[in-house]
Short mmCIF file of C-alpha atoms in Angstrom, two decimals:
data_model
loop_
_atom_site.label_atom_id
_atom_site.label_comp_id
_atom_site.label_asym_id
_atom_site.label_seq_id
_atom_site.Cartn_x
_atom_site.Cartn_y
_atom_site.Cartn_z
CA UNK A 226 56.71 121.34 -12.80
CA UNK A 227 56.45 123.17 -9.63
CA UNK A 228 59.08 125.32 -8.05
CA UNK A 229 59.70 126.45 -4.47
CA UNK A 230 58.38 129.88 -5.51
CA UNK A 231 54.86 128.46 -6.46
CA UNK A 232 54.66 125.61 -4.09
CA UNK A 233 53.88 125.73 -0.62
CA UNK A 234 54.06 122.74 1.46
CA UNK A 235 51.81 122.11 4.81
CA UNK A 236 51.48 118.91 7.58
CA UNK A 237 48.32 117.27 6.96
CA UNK A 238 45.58 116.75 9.35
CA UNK A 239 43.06 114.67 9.04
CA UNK A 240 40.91 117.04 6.79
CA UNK A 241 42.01 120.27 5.61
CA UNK A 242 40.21 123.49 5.78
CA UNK A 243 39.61 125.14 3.14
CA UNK A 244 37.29 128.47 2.88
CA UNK A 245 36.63 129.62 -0.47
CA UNK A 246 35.11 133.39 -1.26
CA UNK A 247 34.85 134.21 -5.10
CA UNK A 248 33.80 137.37 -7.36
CA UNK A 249 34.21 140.66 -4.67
CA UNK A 250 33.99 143.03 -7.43
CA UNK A 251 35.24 145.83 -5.43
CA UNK A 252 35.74 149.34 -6.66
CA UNK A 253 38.16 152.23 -6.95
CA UNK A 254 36.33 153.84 -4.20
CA UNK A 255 35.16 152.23 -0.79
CA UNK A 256 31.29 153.88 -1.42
CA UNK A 257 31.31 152.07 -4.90
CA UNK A 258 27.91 150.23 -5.60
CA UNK A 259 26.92 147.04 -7.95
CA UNK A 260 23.42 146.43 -8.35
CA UNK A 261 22.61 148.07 -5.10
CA UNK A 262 25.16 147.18 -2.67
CA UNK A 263 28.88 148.12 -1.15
CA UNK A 264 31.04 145.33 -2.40
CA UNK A 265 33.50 147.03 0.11
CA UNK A 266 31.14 146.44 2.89
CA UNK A 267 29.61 142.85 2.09
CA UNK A 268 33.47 141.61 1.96
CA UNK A 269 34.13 142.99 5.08
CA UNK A 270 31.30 141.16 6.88
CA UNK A 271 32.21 137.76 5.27
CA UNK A 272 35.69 137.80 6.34
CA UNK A 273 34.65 139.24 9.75
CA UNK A 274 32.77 135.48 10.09
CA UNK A 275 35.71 134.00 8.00
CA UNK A 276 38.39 135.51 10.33
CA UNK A 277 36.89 133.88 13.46
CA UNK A 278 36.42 130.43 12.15
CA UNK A 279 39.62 127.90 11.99
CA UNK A 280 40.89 127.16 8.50
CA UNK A 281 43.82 126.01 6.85
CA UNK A 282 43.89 128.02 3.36
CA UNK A 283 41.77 130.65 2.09
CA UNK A 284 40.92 130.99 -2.01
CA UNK A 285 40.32 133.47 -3.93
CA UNK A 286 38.65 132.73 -7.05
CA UNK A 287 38.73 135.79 -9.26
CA UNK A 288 37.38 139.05 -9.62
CA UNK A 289 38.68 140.36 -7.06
CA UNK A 290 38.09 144.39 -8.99
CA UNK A 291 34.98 145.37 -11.05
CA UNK A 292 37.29 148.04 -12.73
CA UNK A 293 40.82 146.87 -12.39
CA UNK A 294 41.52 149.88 -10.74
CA UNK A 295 45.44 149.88 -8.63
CA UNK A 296 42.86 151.46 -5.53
CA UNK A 297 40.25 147.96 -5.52
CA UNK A 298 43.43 145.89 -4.96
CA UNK A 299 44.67 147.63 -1.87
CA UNK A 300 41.51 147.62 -0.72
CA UNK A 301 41.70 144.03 -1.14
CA UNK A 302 44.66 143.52 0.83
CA UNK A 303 44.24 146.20 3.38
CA UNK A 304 40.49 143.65 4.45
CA UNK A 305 42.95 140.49 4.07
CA UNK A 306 45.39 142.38 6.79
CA UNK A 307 42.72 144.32 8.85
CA UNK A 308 41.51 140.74 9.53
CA UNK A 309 44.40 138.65 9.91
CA UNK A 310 44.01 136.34 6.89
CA UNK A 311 47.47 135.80 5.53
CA UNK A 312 47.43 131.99 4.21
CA UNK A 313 45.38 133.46 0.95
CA UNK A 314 45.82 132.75 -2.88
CA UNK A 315 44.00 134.86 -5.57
CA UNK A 316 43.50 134.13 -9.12
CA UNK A 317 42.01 136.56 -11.30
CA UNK A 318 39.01 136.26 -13.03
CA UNK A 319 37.49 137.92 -16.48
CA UNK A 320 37.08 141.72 -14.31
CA UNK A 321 40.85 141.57 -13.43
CA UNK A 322 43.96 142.58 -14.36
CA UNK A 323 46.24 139.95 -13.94
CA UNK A 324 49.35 142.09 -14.32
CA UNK A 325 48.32 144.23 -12.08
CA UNK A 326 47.23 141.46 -9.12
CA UNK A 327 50.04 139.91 -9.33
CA UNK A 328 51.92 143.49 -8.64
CA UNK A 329 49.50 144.50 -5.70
CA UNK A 330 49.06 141.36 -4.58
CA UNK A 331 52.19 139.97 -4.26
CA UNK A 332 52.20 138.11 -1.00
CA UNK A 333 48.17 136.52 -2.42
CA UNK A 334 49.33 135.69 -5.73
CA UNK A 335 53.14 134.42 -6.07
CA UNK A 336 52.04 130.82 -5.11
CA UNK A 337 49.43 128.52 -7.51
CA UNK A 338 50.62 125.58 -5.80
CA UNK A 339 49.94 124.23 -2.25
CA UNK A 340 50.42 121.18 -1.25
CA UNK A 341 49.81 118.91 1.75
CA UNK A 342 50.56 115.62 2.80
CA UNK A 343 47.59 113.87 0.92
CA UNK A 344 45.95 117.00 -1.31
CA UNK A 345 47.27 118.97 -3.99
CA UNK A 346 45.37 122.48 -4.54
CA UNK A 347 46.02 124.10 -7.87
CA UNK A 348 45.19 127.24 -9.13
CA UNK A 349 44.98 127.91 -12.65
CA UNK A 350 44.67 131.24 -14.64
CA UNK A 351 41.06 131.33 -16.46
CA UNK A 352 41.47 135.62 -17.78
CA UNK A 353 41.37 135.98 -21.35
CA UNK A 354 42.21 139.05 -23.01
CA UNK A 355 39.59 141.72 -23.12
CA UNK A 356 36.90 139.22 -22.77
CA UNK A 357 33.74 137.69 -20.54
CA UNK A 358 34.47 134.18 -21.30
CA UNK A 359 37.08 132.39 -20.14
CA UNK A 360 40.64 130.37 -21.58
CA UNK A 361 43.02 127.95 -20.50
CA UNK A 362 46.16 128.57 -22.42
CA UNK A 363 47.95 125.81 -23.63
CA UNK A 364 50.87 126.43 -21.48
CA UNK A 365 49.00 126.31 -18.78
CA UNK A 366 47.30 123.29 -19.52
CA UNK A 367 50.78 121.82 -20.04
CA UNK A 368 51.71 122.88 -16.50
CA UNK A 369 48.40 121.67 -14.97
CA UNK A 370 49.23 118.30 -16.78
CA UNK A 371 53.14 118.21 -14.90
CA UNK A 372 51.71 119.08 -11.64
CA UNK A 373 49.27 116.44 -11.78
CA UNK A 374 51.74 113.77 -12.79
CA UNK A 375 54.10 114.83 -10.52
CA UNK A 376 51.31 114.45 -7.36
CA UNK A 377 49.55 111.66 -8.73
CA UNK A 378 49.89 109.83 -5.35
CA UNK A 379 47.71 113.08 -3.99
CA UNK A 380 44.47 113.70 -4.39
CA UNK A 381 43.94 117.02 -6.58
CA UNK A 382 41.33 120.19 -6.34
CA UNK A 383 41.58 122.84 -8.91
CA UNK A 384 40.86 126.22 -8.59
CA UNK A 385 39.74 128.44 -11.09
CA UNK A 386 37.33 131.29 -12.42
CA UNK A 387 35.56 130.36 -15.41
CA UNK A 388 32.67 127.75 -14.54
CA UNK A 389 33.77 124.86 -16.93
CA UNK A 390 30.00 122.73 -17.25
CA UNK A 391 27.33 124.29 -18.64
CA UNK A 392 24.56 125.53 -15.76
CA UNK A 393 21.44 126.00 -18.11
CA UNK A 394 21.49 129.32 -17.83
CA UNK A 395 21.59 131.49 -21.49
CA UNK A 396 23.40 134.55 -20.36
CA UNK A 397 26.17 133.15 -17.99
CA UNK A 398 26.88 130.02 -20.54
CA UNK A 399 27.67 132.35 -22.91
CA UNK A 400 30.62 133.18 -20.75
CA UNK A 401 32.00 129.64 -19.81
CA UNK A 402 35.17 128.26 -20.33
CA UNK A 403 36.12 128.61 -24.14
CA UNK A 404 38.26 124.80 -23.79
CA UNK A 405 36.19 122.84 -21.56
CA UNK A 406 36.66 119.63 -23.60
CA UNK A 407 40.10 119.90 -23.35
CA UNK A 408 40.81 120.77 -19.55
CA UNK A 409 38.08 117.60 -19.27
CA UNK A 410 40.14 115.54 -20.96
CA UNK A 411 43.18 116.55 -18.85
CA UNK A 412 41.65 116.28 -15.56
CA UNK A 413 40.18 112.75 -16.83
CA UNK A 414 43.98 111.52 -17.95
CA UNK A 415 45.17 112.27 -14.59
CA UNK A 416 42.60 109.92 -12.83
CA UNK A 417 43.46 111.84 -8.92
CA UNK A 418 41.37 115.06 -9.68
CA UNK A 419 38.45 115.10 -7.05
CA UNK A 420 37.34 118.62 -7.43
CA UNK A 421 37.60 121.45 -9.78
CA UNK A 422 36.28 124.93 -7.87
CA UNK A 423 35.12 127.92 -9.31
CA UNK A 424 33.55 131.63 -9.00
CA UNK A 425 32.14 133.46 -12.15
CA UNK A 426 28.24 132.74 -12.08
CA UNK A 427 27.04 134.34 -8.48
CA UNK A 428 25.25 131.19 -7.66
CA UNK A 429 25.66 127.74 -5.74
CA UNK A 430 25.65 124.87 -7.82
CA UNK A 431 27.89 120.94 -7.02
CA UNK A 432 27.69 117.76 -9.91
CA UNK A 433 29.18 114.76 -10.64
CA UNK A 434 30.56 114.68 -13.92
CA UNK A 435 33.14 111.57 -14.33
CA UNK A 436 34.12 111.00 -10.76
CA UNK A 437 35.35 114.69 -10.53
CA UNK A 438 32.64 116.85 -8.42
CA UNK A 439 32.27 120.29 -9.67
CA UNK A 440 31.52 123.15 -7.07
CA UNK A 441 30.14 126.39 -7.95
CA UNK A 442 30.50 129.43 -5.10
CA UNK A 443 28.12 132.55 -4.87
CA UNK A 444 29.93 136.04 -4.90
CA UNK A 445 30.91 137.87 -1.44
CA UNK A 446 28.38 140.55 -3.15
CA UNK A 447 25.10 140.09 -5.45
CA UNK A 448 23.60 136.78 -6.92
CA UNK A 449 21.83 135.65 -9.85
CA UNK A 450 19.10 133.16 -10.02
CA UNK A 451 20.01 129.90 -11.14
CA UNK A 452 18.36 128.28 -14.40
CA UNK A 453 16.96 131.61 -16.13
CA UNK A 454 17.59 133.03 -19.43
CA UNK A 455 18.28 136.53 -18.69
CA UNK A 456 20.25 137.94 -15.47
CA UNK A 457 17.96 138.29 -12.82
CA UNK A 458 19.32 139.25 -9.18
CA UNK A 459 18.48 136.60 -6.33
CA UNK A 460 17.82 137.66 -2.72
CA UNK A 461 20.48 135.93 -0.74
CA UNK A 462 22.97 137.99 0.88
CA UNK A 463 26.93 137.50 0.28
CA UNK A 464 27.82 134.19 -0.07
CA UNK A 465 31.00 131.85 0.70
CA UNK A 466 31.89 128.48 0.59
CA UNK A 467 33.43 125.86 3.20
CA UNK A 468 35.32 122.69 2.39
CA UNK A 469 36.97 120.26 4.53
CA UNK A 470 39.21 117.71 2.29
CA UNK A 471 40.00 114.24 3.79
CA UNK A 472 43.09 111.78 3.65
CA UNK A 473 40.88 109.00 1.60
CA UNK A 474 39.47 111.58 -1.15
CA UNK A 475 36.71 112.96 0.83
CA UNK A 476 35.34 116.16 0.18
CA UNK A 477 32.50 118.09 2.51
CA UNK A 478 31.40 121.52 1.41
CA UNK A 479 28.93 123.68 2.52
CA UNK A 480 27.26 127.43 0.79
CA UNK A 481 26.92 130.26 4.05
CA UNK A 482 25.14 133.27 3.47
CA UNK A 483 24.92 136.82 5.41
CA UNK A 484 21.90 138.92 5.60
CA UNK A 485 19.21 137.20 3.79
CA UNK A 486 17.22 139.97 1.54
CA UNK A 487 14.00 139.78 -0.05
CA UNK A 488 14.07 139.31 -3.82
CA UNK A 489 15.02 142.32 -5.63
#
């Protein structure tokens, strides 16, 4: 069950706003490069365009560190404060530390609750141990079942790291989430889940699977091509994703992208 120090409660419009940026993989130092570009940088020019855009919530999907170094999370949260973006919740993902986000990132991180008048946004915890692939403990399947029960006159999204469908790709499916069948199974129980979100595979992808739609978000830094076998880098620029979330069930999402490369 929720409590008031991982629940917070906001008056519903008629849609909510919800921006979603996934996978910064920032660095100890602010000159650190991935594949050929400043993580550092790319963030700050999505949440330049983020920061002057209305939205309700803003979430952060996982990886927020490549290393897990204490200096990427204050970079982190010095870009959230430089541009004014306070109504944030981070998750880690397989880079992270989750000890140490929740410690840096205190004000980001204390709440995996929010809910509204008509939606429900959960965020779950994906990391497992010294590993790529990701696990929903059974504890925190337990909780994700209460929460659901307890809002099942809401509408539900859930938030996580770990892709939980297969995307046809060899390398990044080797990396997906460990108990898919059984999250599936408790997301099908609960009948009011409309979306499950996630980071992890640098690339835009949405299906239907069982009335739930499934969202996929490119990183704030470097993507991979969809479908192929091996990792191969895509030239799009950093990427983020919109949603607006409507009192009937509604969802409307959209993929933006800055500074469109050639492939490289």
């Amino acid at each position: 069950m929720s409590s008031p120090q991982d629940a917070v409660s906001g008056k519903s419009p008629d849609a909510i706003e919800v921006v979603q940026i996934t996978d910064c993989h920032l660095g100890a130092t602010e000159d650190f490069m991935l594949k050929g570009v400043n993580p550092q940088q790319t963030l700050a020019e999505v949440l330049t365009v983020i920061s002057r855009q209305h939205r309700d919530y803003l979430m952060v999907t996982g990886d927020i560190s490549e290393d897990a170094s204490p200096a990427s999370y204050r970079h982190f949260a010095h870009l959230l404060q430089q541009h004014q973006l306070e109504s944030a919740f981070c998750i880690p993902g397989n880079h992270d530390d989750p000890v140490l986000l929740r410690e840096r990132l205190a004000a980001f991180s204390a709440a995996q609750v929010c809910v509204t008048e008509r939606w429900v946004f959960l965020l779950l915890n994906s990391h497992r141990e010294h590993a790529d692939d990701g696990e929903i403990p059974p504890h925190e399947l337990d909780r994700l079942t209460q929460l659901l029960a307890q809002h099942r006159d809401k509408h539900a999204a859930i938030f996580l790291h770990h892709h939980v469908l297969p995307l046809q790709s060899r390398w990044i499916d080797r990396y997906i989430l460990r108990n898919g069948a059984a999250f599936l199974q408790t997301i099908r129980s609960a009948q009011n889940v409309r979306a499950v979100i996630h980071g992890h595979v640098h690339q835009a992808s949405q299906r239907t699977c069982q009335g739930t739609e499934f969202f996929a978000t490119p990183s704030t830094c470097v993507q991979f091509v969809a479908g192929e076998a091996d990792q191969q880098t895509a030239g799009l620029g950093p990427g983020w994703r919109t949603f607006r979330f409507y009192d009937d069930g509604r969802i409307e999402s959209e993929v933006h992208y800055l500074n469109v490369s050639p492939h490289g």
